[in-house]
PDB file of C-alpha atoms in Angstrom:
ATOM      1  CA  MET A  24      84.641  60.560  65.168  1.00 33.00           C
ATOM      2  CA  THR A  25      83.628  63.263  67.316  1.00 34.00           C
ATOM      3  CA  SER A  26      85.283  64.954  70.434  1.00 36.00           C
ATOM      4  CA  ALA A  27      82.984  65.141  73.494  1.00 39.00           C
ATOM      5  CA  ALA A  28      81.496  69.083  73.827  1.00 42.00           C
ATOM      6  CA  ALA A  29      83.866  70.570  76.374  1.00 40.00           C
ATOM      7  CA  ASP A  30      82.515  70.942  79.950  1.00 45.00           C
ATOM      8  CA  PRO A  31      82.497  75.141  80.436  1.00 44.00           C
ATOM      9  CA  ALA A  32      83.242  73.291  84.450  1.00 48.00           C
ATOM     10  CA  GLU A  33      86.308  71.996  83.797  1.00 51.00           C
ATOM     11  CA  ASP A  34      87.989  76.083  82.344  1.00 73.00           C
ATOM     12  CA  GLN A  35      87.061  76.999  85.937  1.00 86.00           C
ATOM     13  CA  PRO A  36      89.153  77.870  88.659  1.00 92.00           C
ATOM     14  CA  SER A  37      89.071  75.633  91.679  1.00 95.00           C
ATOM     15  CA  PRO A  38      89.168  77.495  94.987  1.00 97.00           C
ATOM     16  CA  VAL A  39      91.869  78.610  97.262  1.00 98.00           C
ATOM     17  CA  ARG A  40      92.753  78.610 100.591  1.00 98.00           C
ATOM     18  CA  LEU A  41      95.403  79.944 102.404  1.00 98.00           C
ATOM     19  CA  THR A  42      95.700  79.567 106.399  1.00 98.00           C
ATOM     20  CA  ALA A  43      97.991  80.718 109.316  1.00 98.00           C
ATOM     21  CA  GLY A  44      97.883  80.316 112.522  1.00 96.00           C
ATOM     22  CA  ASP A  45      94.082  79.428 113.576  1.00 96.00           C
ATOM     23  CA  ALA A  46      92.574  81.346 110.388  1.00 98.00           C
ATOM     24  CA  GLU A  47      91.552  79.655 107.261  1.00 98.00           C
ATOM     25  CA  LEU A  48      90.332  81.178 104.914  1.00 98.00           C
ATOM     26  CA  THR A  49      89.084  80.553 100.454  1.00 98.00           C
ATOM     27  CA  VAL A  50      88.957  82.578  97.862  1.00 98.00           C
ATOM     28  CA  LEU A  51      86.725  82.361  95.143  1.00 98.00           C
ATOM     29  CA  PRO A  52      88.084  83.053  91.497  1.00 98.00           C
ATOM     30  CA  ALA A  53      85.251  81.662  89.980  1.00 97.00           C
ATOM     31  CA  ALA A  54      82.976  84.062  91.989  1.00 97.00           C
ATOM     32  CA  GLY A  55      84.189  87.654  91.518  1.00 97.00           C
ATOM     33  CA  CYS A  56      87.060  86.772  92.924  1.00 98.00           C
ATOM     34  CA  ARG A  57      85.451  86.905  97.608  1.00 98.00           C
ATOM     35  CA  LEU A  58      86.205  85.769 100.064  1.00 98.00           C
ATOM     36  CA  GLY A  59      83.516  82.738  99.963  1.00 98.00           C
ATOM     37  CA  SER A  60      85.497  81.665 103.383  1.00 98.00           C
ATOM     38  CA  LEU A  61      86.647  84.185 106.672  1.00 98.00           C
ATOM     39  CA  ARG A  62      87.513  81.043 109.334  1.00 98.00           C
ATOM     40  CA  ILE A  63      88.692  82.190 112.975  1.00 98.00           C
ATOM     41  CA  GLY A  64      89.918  79.582 115.820  1.00 95.00           C
ATOM     42  CA  GLY A  65      86.799  77.360 114.328  1.00 95.00           C
ATOM     43  CA  LEU A  66      84.323  80.370 113.977  1.00 97.00           C
ATOM     44  CA  GLU A  67      82.994  81.554 110.394  1.00 98.00           C
ATOM     45  CA  LEU A  68      82.759  85.093 110.131  1.00 98.00           C
ATOM     46  CA  LEU A  69      81.187  85.516 106.927  1.00 98.00           C
ATOM     47  CA  ARG A  70      77.829  85.053 104.809  1.00 97.00           C
ATOM     48  CA  GLN A  71      77.829  82.251 103.357  1.00 96.00           C
ATOM     49  CA  ALA A  72      76.047  81.742 100.003  1.00 93.00           C
ATOM     50  CA  PRO A  73      72.129  81.581 100.139  1.00 88.00           C
ATOM     51  CA  PRO A  74      70.334  79.036  98.354  1.00 82.00           C
ATOM     52  CA  GLU A  75      71.058  79.463  94.150  1.00 72.00           C
ATOM     53  CA  PRO A  76      66.634  78.812  93.764  1.00 66.00           C
ATOM     54  CA  ALA A  77      65.500  80.014  96.409  1.00 62.00           C
ATOM     55  CA  ALA A  78      67.805  83.866  95.863  1.00 71.00           C
ATOM     56  CA  ALA A  79      67.435  87.099  93.969  1.00 82.00           C
ATOM     57  CA  ALA A  80      70.381  87.453  91.792  1.00 84.00           C
ATOM     58  CA  SER A  81      71.259  90.827  93.182  1.00 88.00           C
ATOM     59  CA  ASP A  82      71.808  88.607  96.297  1.00 90.00           C
ATOM     60  CA  ARG A  83      73.514  85.894  94.398  1.00 90.00           C
ATOM     61  CA  LEU A  84      75.968  88.095  93.137  1.00 90.00           C
ATOM     62  CA  PHE A  85      75.931  90.519  96.105  1.00 94.00           C
ATOM     63  CA  GLY A  86      74.706  88.971  99.237  1.00 95.00           C
ATOM     64  CA  TRP A  87      77.311  86.748 100.947  1.00 97.00           C
ATOM     65  CA  GLY A  88      81.005  86.518 101.981  1.00 98.00           C
ATOM     66  CA  SER A  89      83.200  89.354 100.594  1.00 98.00           C
ATOM     67  CA  PHE A  90      84.074  90.795  97.472  1.00 98.00           C
ATOM     68  CA  PRO A  91      85.946  93.641  95.118  1.00 98.00           C
ATOM     69  CA  MET A  92      83.733  96.214  94.225  1.00 98.00           C
ATOM     70  CA  VAL A  93      85.607  98.165  90.612  1.00 98.00           C
ATOM     71  CA  PRO A  94      86.057 100.277  88.452  1.00 98.00           C
ATOM     72  CA  TRP A  95      82.961 101.638  90.530  1.00 98.00           C
ATOM     73  CA  ALA A  96      82.239 101.300  93.996  1.00 97.00           C
ATOM     74  CA  GLY A  97      78.176 101.380  95.014  1.00 96.00           C
ATOM     75  CA  ARG A  98      75.707 102.599  92.936  1.00 97.00           C
ATOM     76  CA  VAL A  99      76.272 104.679  89.610  1.00 97.00           C
ATOM     77  CA  ASP A 100      73.265 107.192  89.175  1.00 97.00           C
ATOM     78  CA  ARG A 101      70.553 105.490  86.263  1.00 97.00           C
ATOM     79  CA  GLY A 102      73.910 103.530  85.095  1.00 97.00           C
ATOM     80  CA  THR A 103      74.869 106.774  84.207  1.00 98.00           C
ATOM     81  CA  PHE A 104      79.250 108.769  83.773  1.00 97.00           C
ATOM     82  CA  ASN A 105      80.640 111.015  81.549  1.00 96.00           C
ATOM     83  CA  ASN A 106      84.188 111.020  80.946  1.00 96.00           C
ATOM     84  CA  GLY A 107      85.363 114.248  79.653  1.00 92.00           C
ATOM     85  CA  PRO A 108      82.689 115.094  76.993  1.00 93.00           C
ATOM     86  CA  VAL A 109      81.915 110.560  76.351  1.00 96.00           C
ATOM     87  CA  ARG A 110      78.666 109.675  78.008  1.00 97.00           C
ATOM     88  CA  HIS A 111      78.355 105.554  78.515  1.00 97.00           C
ATOM     89  CA  ARG A 112      75.280 103.780  80.068  1.00 97.00           C
ATOM     90  CA  LEU A 113      75.885 100.272  82.264  1.00 97.00           C
ATOM     91  CA  PRO A 114      74.297  97.953  83.608  1.00 95.00           C
ATOM     92  CA  THR A 115      70.710  98.917  85.689  1.00 95.00           C
ATOM     93  CA  ASP A 116      69.048  94.815  85.557  1.00 92.00           C
ATOM     94  CA  LEU A 117      70.180  94.189  89.467  1.00 90.00           C
ATOM     95  CA  LEU A 118      69.838  97.164  92.285  1.00 92.00           C
ATOM     96  CA  PRO A 119      67.377  99.323  89.490  1.00 94.00           C
ATOM     97  CA  PRO A 120      67.736 102.140  88.637  1.00 96.00           C
ATOM     98  CA  HIS A 121      71.164 102.162  89.123  1.00 97.00           C
ATOM     99  CA  ALA A 122      74.362 100.354  88.005  1.00 96.00           C
ATOM    100  CA  ALA A 123      75.777  98.602  90.893  1.00 96.00           C
ATOM    101  CA  HIS A 124      79.653  97.201  92.847  1.00 97.00           C
ATOM    102  CA  GLY A 125      81.641  97.381  89.715  1.00 97.00           C
ATOM    103  CA  THR A 126      81.786  94.827  86.361  1.00 97.00           C
ATOM    104  CA  ALA A 127      84.168  92.333  88.218  1.00 97.00           C
ATOM    105  CA  VAL A 128      82.487  90.212  90.935  1.00 96.00           C
ATOM    106  CA  ALA A 129      80.534  88.445  88.017  1.00 94.00           C
ATOM    107  CA  ALA A 130      83.641  87.639  86.094  1.00 96.00           C
ATOM    108  CA  VAL A 131      86.137  84.725  86.631  1.00 97.00           C
ATOM    109  CA  TRP A 132      88.987  85.750  87.981  1.00 98.00           C
ATOM    110  CA  ARG A 133      92.859  83.921  87.002  1.00 97.00           C
ATOM    111  CA  ALA A 134      95.654  82.937  89.182  1.00 97.00           C
ATOM    112  CA  ALA A 135      99.024  85.638  88.429  1.00 96.00           C
ATOM    113  CA  ALA A 136     101.001  82.840  90.185  1.00 94.00           C
ATOM    114  CA  PRO A 137     100.711  80.252  91.944  1.00 96.00           C
ATOM    115  CA  PRO A 138      99.784  80.624  95.505  1.00 96.00           C
ATOM    116  CA  THR A 139     101.488  79.502  98.405  1.00 96.00           C
ATOM    117  CA  ASP A 140     100.127  78.971 101.981  1.00 96.00           C
ATOM    118  CA  ARG A 141      99.637  82.656 103.221  1.00 97.00           C
ATOM    119  CA  GLU A 142      99.544  84.345  99.894  1.00 98.00           C
ATOM    120  CA  ALA A 143      97.955  84.471  96.376  1.00 98.00           C
ATOM    121  CA  VAL A 144      96.852  86.509  93.790  1.00 98.00           C
ATOM    122  CA  PHE A 145      94.398  87.539  90.865  1.00 98.00           C
ATOM    123  CA  VAL A 146      94.638  89.508  88.074  1.00 98.00           C
ATOM    124  CA  HIS A 147      91.090  90.117  85.428  1.00 98.00           C
ATOM    125  CA  ASP A 148      90.941  91.662  82.623  1.00 98.00           C
ATOM    126  CA  LEU A 149      88.202  94.468  82.181  1.00 97.00           C
ATOM    127  CA  ALA A 150      85.391  94.038  79.578  1.00 94.00           C
ATOM    128  CA  ASP A 151      82.246  95.431  78.505  1.00 94.00           C
ATOM    129  CA  PRO A 152      79.845  95.898  79.535  1.00 96.00           C
ATOM    130  CA  TRP A 153      82.879  98.275  80.951  1.00 97.00           C
ATOM    131  CA  PRO A 154      84.125 100.383  78.102  1.00 97.00           C
ATOM    132  CA  TYR A 155      88.103 100.565  78.620  1.00 98.00           C
ATOM    133  CA  PRO A 156      90.371  98.114  78.531  1.00 97.00           C
ATOM    134  CA  GLY A 157      91.860  97.605  82.134  1.00 98.00           C
ATOM    135  CA  ARG A 158      93.428  95.036  84.971  1.00 98.00           C
ATOM    136  CA  VAL A 159      92.646  94.695  87.847  1.00 98.00           C
ATOM    137  CA  THR A 160      94.969  92.966  90.251  1.00 98.00           C
ATOM    138  CA  GLN A 161      94.381  91.519  94.016  1.00 98.00           C
ATOM    139  CA  ARG A 162      96.055  90.422  96.796  1.00 98.00           C
ATOM    140  CA  PHE A 163      95.752  88.376  99.709  1.00 98.00           C
ATOM    141  CA  GLU A 164      98.074  87.584 102.486  1.00 98.00           C
ATOM    142  CA  LEU A 165      97.350  86.175 105.599  1.00 98.00           C
ATOM    143  CA  ASP A 166      99.126  86.167 108.541  1.00 97.00           C
ATOM    144  CA  PRO A 167      98.346  85.133 112.642  1.00 96.00           C
ATOM    145  CA  GLY A 168      96.166  87.511 113.691  1.00 97.00           C
ATOM    146  CA  GLU A 169      95.755  89.451 110.287  1.00 98.00           C
ATOM    147  CA  LEU A 170      94.617  89.786 106.972  1.00 98.00           C
ATOM    148  CA  ARG A 171      95.877  92.124 103.836  1.00 98.00           C
ATOM    149  CA  LEU A 172      93.596  92.536 100.567  1.00 98.00           C
ATOM    150  CA  THR A 173      95.709  94.838  98.294  1.00 98.00           C
ATOM    151  CA  LEU A 174      93.737  96.270  94.959  1.00 98.00           C
ATOM    152  CA  GLU A 175      94.912  98.018  92.574  1.00 98.00           C
ATOM    153  CA  LEU A 176      93.244  99.061  89.079  1.00 98.00           C
ATOM    154  CA  GLU A 177      95.059  99.827  85.523  1.00 98.00           C
ATOM    155  CA  THR A 178      94.252 101.231  82.914  1.00 97.00           C
ATOM    156  CA  ARG A 179      95.816  99.255  78.909  1.00 95.00           C
ATOM    157  CA  GLY A 180      95.533 102.442  76.549  1.00 94.00           C
ATOM    158  CA  ASP A 181      92.282 105.790  77.925  1.00 95.00           C
ATOM    159  CA  SER A 182      92.282 107.654  80.968  1.00 97.00           C
ATOM    160  CA  PHE A 183      89.303 106.851  82.861  1.00 98.00           C
ATOM    161  CA  PRO A 184      86.882 107.668  85.819  1.00 98.00           C
ATOM    162  CA  ALA A 185      86.788 104.686  88.313  1.00 98.00           C
ATOM    163  CA  GLN A 186      87.031 103.699  91.876  1.00 97.00           C
ATOM    164  CA  VAL A 187      88.101 100.487  93.887  1.00 98.00           C
ATOM    165  CA  GLY A 188      86.597  98.506  97.522  1.00 98.00           C
ATOM    166  CA  TRP A 189      85.406  95.525  99.428  1.00 98.00           C
ATOM    167  CA  HIS A 190      82.098  94.931 100.458  1.00 98.00           C
ATOM    168  CA  PRO A 191      82.212  92.379 103.768  1.00 98.00           C
ATOM    169  CA  TRP A 192      79.403  90.140 104.740  1.00 98.00           C
ATOM    170  CA  PHE A 193      80.100  89.961 108.630  1.00 98.00           C
ATOM    171  CA  LEU A 194      77.994  88.074 110.571  1.00 98.00           C
ATOM    172  CA  ARG A 195      76.211  89.015 113.581  1.00 97.00           C
ATOM    173  CA  ARG A 196      76.725  85.697 115.299  1.00 97.00           C
ATOM    174  CA  PRO A 197      79.392  83.981 113.177  1.00 97.00           C
ATOM    175  CA  LEU A 198      78.985  80.235 112.786  1.00 97.00           C
ATOM    176  CA  GLY A 199      80.373  77.692 115.356  1.00 95.00           C
ATOM    177  CA  ALA A 200      79.225  79.732 117.830  1.00 95.00           C
ATOM    178  CA  PRO A 201      77.586  79.014 121.505  1.00 94.00           C
ATOM    179  CA  GLU A 202      74.061  79.605 121.156  1.00 91.00           C
ATOM    180  CA  GLU A 203      73.478  82.195 123.868  1.00 92.00           C
ATOM    181  CA  SER A 204      76.363  84.416 122.868  1.00 93.00           C
ATOM    182  CA  ALA A 205      76.001  88.233 121.805  1.00 95.00           C
ATOM    183  CA  PRO A 206      75.274  88.867 118.582  1.00 96.00           C
ATOM    184  CA  LEU A 207      78.720  91.301 116.526  1.00 97.00           C
ATOM    185  CA  GLU A 208      79.042  95.395 118.441  1.00 98.00           C
ATOM    186  CA  LEU A 209      79.656  97.298 115.155  1.00 98.00           C
ATOM    187  CA  ASP A 210      82.175 100.960 116.725  1.00 98.00           C
ATOM    188  CA  PHE A 211      82.827 103.604 114.184  1.00 98.00           C
ATOM    189  CA  THR A 212      83.766 107.173 114.796  1.00 98.00           C
ATOM    190  CA  PRO A 213      83.078 109.149 111.122  1.00 98.00           C
ATOM    191  CA  ASP A 214      83.882 112.544 110.616  1.00 98.00           C
ATOM    192  CA  TRP A 215      80.970 112.981 108.162  1.00 98.00           C
ATOM    193  CA  GLN A 216      78.000 111.458 106.642  1.00 98.00           C
ATOM    194  CA  GLU A 217      76.605 111.888 103.250  1.00 98.00           C
ATOM    195  CA  GLU A 218      73.562 112.915 103.214  1.00 98.00           C
ATOM    196  CA  ARG A 219      71.319 110.347 101.136  1.00 97.00           C
ATOM    197  CA  GLY A 220      68.847 111.658  99.415  1.00 96.00           C
ATOM    198  CA  PRO A 221      64.642 109.429  97.701  1.00 95.00           C
ATOM    199  CA  ASP A 222      67.516 107.431  95.500  1.00 95.00           C
ATOM    200  CA  GLN A 223      69.719 106.781  97.559  1.00 94.00           C
ATOM    201  CA  LEU A 224      73.055 108.559  96.124  1.00 96.00           C
ATOM    202  CA  PRO A 225      74.568 110.719  98.073  1.00 97.00           C
ATOM    203  CA  THR A 226      72.565 114.433  97.828  1.00 97.00           C
ATOM    204  CA  GLY A 227      76.389 116.221  98.523  1.00 96.00           C
ATOM    205  CA  LYS A 228      75.441 117.319 101.344  1.00 97.00           C
ATOM    206  CA  ARG A 229      78.180 116.137 104.269  1.00 98.00           C
ATOM    207  CA  ILE A 230      75.666 116.274 107.721  1.00 98.00           C
ATOM    208  CA  ASP A 231      77.089 115.031 111.273  1.00 98.00           C
ATOM    209  CA  PRO A 232      76.472 111.315 111.406  1.00 97.00           C
ATOM    210  CA  LEU A 233      73.111 110.379 112.511  1.00 97.00           C
ATOM    211  CA  PRO A 234      72.290 107.192 114.845  1.00 95.00           C
ATOM    212  CA  GLY A 235      72.008 103.651 112.555  1.00 92.00           C
ATOM    213  CA  PRO A 236      69.862 101.669 110.938  1.00 96.00           C
ATOM    214  CA  TRP A 237      72.246 102.650 108.262  1.00 97.00           C
ATOM    215  CA  ASP A 238      72.412 101.966 104.478  1.00 97.00           C
ATOM    216  CA  ASP A 239      75.021 105.151 104.334  1.00 98.00           C
ATOM    217  CA  CYS A 240      77.892 106.615 103.515  1.00 98.00           C
ATOM    218  CA  PHE A 241      80.839 108.036 106.025  1.00 98.00           C
ATOM    219  CA  GLY A 242      83.627 110.213 105.371  1.00 98.00           C
ATOM    220  CA  MET A 243      87.419 109.547 107.085  1.00 98.00           C
ATOM    221  CA  PRO A 244      88.958 111.629 105.862  1.00 97.00           C
ATOM    222  CA  ASP A 245      92.041 110.110 107.859  1.00 98.00           C
ATOM    223  CA  GLY A 246      91.608 105.924 106.563  1.00 98.00           C
ATOM    224  CA  VAL A 247      88.834 104.286 107.135  1.00 98.00           C
ATOM    225  CA  ARG A 248      88.708 102.885 110.980  1.00 98.00           C
ATOM    226  CA  ALA A 249      86.468 100.440 112.465  1.00 98.00           C
ATOM    227  CA  THR A 250      86.084  97.855 115.117  1.00 98.00           C
ATOM    228  CA  LEU A 251      83.830  95.033 115.617  1.00 98.00           C
ATOM    229  CA  GLU A 252      82.535  93.040 118.647  1.00 98.00           C
ATOM    230  CA  TRP A 253      82.001  89.391 119.443  1.00 98.00           C
ATOM    231  CA  PRO A 254      81.407  89.540 122.655  1.00 97.00           C
ATOM    232  CA  GLY A 255      83.756  87.001 123.760  1.00 96.00           C
ATOM    233  CA  LEU A 256      84.308  85.715 121.374  1.00 97.00           C
ATOM    234  CA  LEU A 257      86.647  87.595 118.963  1.00 97.00           C
ATOM    235  CA  ARG A 258      87.320  91.722 118.369  1.00 98.00           C
ATOM    236  CA  LEU A 259      88.384  92.197 114.967  1.00 98.00           C
ATOM    237  CA  THR A 260      89.947  96.145 113.425  1.00 98.00           C
ATOM    238  CA  LEU A 261      89.300  97.223 109.609  1.00 98.00           C
ATOM    239  CA  THR A 262      91.105  99.480 108.668  1.00 98.00           C
ATOM    240  CA  SER A 263      91.832 101.552 104.921  1.00 98.00           C
ATOM    241  CA  ASP A 264      93.986 103.732 103.355  1.00 98.00           C
ATOM    242  CA  CYS A 265      89.831 104.061 101.226  1.00 98.00           C
ATOM    243  CA  ARG A 266      88.660 107.432 102.772  1.00 98.00           C
ATOM    244  CA  TRP A 267      85.302 106.663 102.696  1.00 98.00           C
ATOM    245  CA  ALA A 268      82.781 103.896 104.457  1.00 98.00           C
ATOM    246  CA  VAL A 269      79.471 102.147 103.567  1.00 98.00           C
ATOM    247  CA  VAL A 270      77.817 101.347 106.326  1.00 98.00           C
ATOM    248  CA  PHE A 271      75.095  98.897 105.811  1.00 98.00           C
ATOM    249  CA  ASP A 272      72.999  96.979 108.775  1.00 96.00           C
ATOM    250  CA  VAL A 273      69.453  96.910 108.370  1.00 95.00           C
ATOM    251  CA  LEU A 274      69.791  93.085 107.994  1.00 93.00           C
ATOM    252  CA  GLY A 275      69.207  90.373 110.715  1.00 92.00           C
ATOM    253  CA  ASP A 276      71.494  87.924 110.617  1.00 96.00           C
ATOM    254  CA  ALA A 277      74.748  90.952 108.920  1.00 97.00           C
ATOM    255  CA  LEU A 278      76.617  94.017 107.760  1.00 98.00           C
ATOM    256  CA  CYS A 279      78.591  95.609 106.346  1.00 98.00           C
ATOM    257  CA  VAL A 280      81.676  97.768 106.389  1.00 98.00           C
ATOM    258  CA  GLU A 281      82.789  98.553 102.979  1.00 98.00           C
ATOM    259  CA  PRO A 282      85.646 100.400 102.436  1.00 98.00           C
ATOM    260  CA  GLN A 283      85.939 102.558  99.210  1.00 98.00           C
ATOM    261  CA  SER A 284      88.326 104.893  97.512  1.00 98.00           C
ATOM    262  CA  GLY A 285      85.080 107.372  96.138  1.00 97.00           C
ATOM    263  CA  PRO A 286      81.849 107.495  97.470  1.00 97.00           C
ATOM    264  CA  PRO A 287      78.796 106.335  96.072  1.00 97.00           C
ATOM    265  CA  ASN A 288      78.103 107.667  92.839  1.00 97.00           C
ATOM    266  CA  GLY A 289      81.946 109.219  93.170  1.00 97.00           C
ATOM    267  CA  LEU A 290      82.368 107.581  88.905  1.00 96.00           C
ATOM    268  CA  ASN A 291      79.579 111.338  88.227  1.00 96.00           C
ATOM    269  CA  THR A 292      80.578 113.202  91.895  1.00 96.00           C
ATOM    270  CA  ASP A 293      84.342 112.671  92.798  1.00 94.00           C
ATOM    271  CA  PRO A 294      85.823 111.488  89.050  1.00 93.00           C
ATOM    272  CA  ARG A 295      89.484 110.154  90.161  1.00 95.00           C
ATOM    273  CA  LEU A 296      90.944 109.418  87.053  1.00 97.00           C
ATOM    274  CA  VAL A 297      93.239 106.103  86.108  1.00 98.00           C
ATOM    275  CA  THR A 298      95.855 106.993  83.920  1.00 97.00           C
ATOM    276  CA  LEU A 299      99.386 104.938  81.634  1.00 97.00           C
ATOM    277  CA  ILE A 300     101.770 106.333  84.658  1.00 97.00           C
ATOM    278  CA  ASP A 301      99.008 107.275  87.865  1.00 97.00           C
ATOM    279  CA  PRO A 302      96.869 103.771  88.444  1.00 98.00           C
ATOM    280  CA  LEU A 303      94.432 103.093  91.247  1.00 98.00           C
ATOM    281  CA  GLU A 304      96.017 101.501  94.455  1.00 98.00           C
ATOM    282  CA  ALA A 305      93.382 100.119  97.516  1.00 98.00           C
ATOM    283  CA  VAL A 306      94.290  98.573 100.630  1.00 98.00           C
ATOM    284  CA  THR A 307      92.147  97.462 103.368  1.00 98.00           C
ATOM    285  CA  THR A 308      93.452  95.241 106.443  1.00 98.00           C
ATOM    286  CA  TRP A 309      91.892  92.969 109.369  1.00 98.00           C
ATOM    287  CA  ARG A 310      93.336  91.992 112.442  1.00 98.00           C
ATOM    288  CA  TRP A 311      91.562  90.451 114.982  1.00 98.00           C
ATOM    289  CA  GLU A 312      93.003  88.687 118.882  1.00 97.00           C
ATOM    290  CA  ARG A 313      90.762  86.698 120.624  1.00 91.00           C
ATOM    291  CA  PRO A 314      90.126  87.022 124.232  1.00 85.00           C
TER     292      PRO A 314
END
């Protein structure tokens, strides 16, 4: 007697929901351990997944929710980086000609412990195409009025350069908001802007911040801080111990404020070595208040 083939869907971890006060979030461990939803007082703040047949592969992977970027953040020049004398090449098929946003966003994560109503922890073991063994841990902690996200990256062998960060898509008008509501307003005060070259990578020159629209990296050496306000509905303050943030606001329906531990192409220009005694950790906290 031949047994039926296993259904791959049965191996996929289910969404995890956390609640606190009037906030509810959904973590999708099978979709890169991203926040698929953040609802506050009935308002959905995050851009939702695009229709599968209509969206490009890059939009299906990178264009919604809020996902962790690890073991690098943003773009890597032509997908190549060095670790000492050793040169490595990463895939560039999603945002050519560069490698983009790490490998964990395409991975299935697993729970490190049973979640509670307000806390969940997930892990992901790095694998090909990343050339070094390592483990990523992401923790979600939800309290009334606050969400805290923590990323920790450890090596399981050799030291390697790395970055971590988050890529949230905030809707300009939350789902569930009145049609007449005003769109999202963004306020942040960086110390500098990384000059962007024609290849979309920082040139290495720091300039005075320019007016938007932006697809640009900004330096905040005392930590990232930005205020997102949906007038009359909600004010959210995003902070992080990361010292860089990419702001992307060229689309009509959503914008991104992305705290990163290094600038785009930082594997080459500002490498941070992860060693057996020195893992890489970053935290971002979102605090909100309603009028």
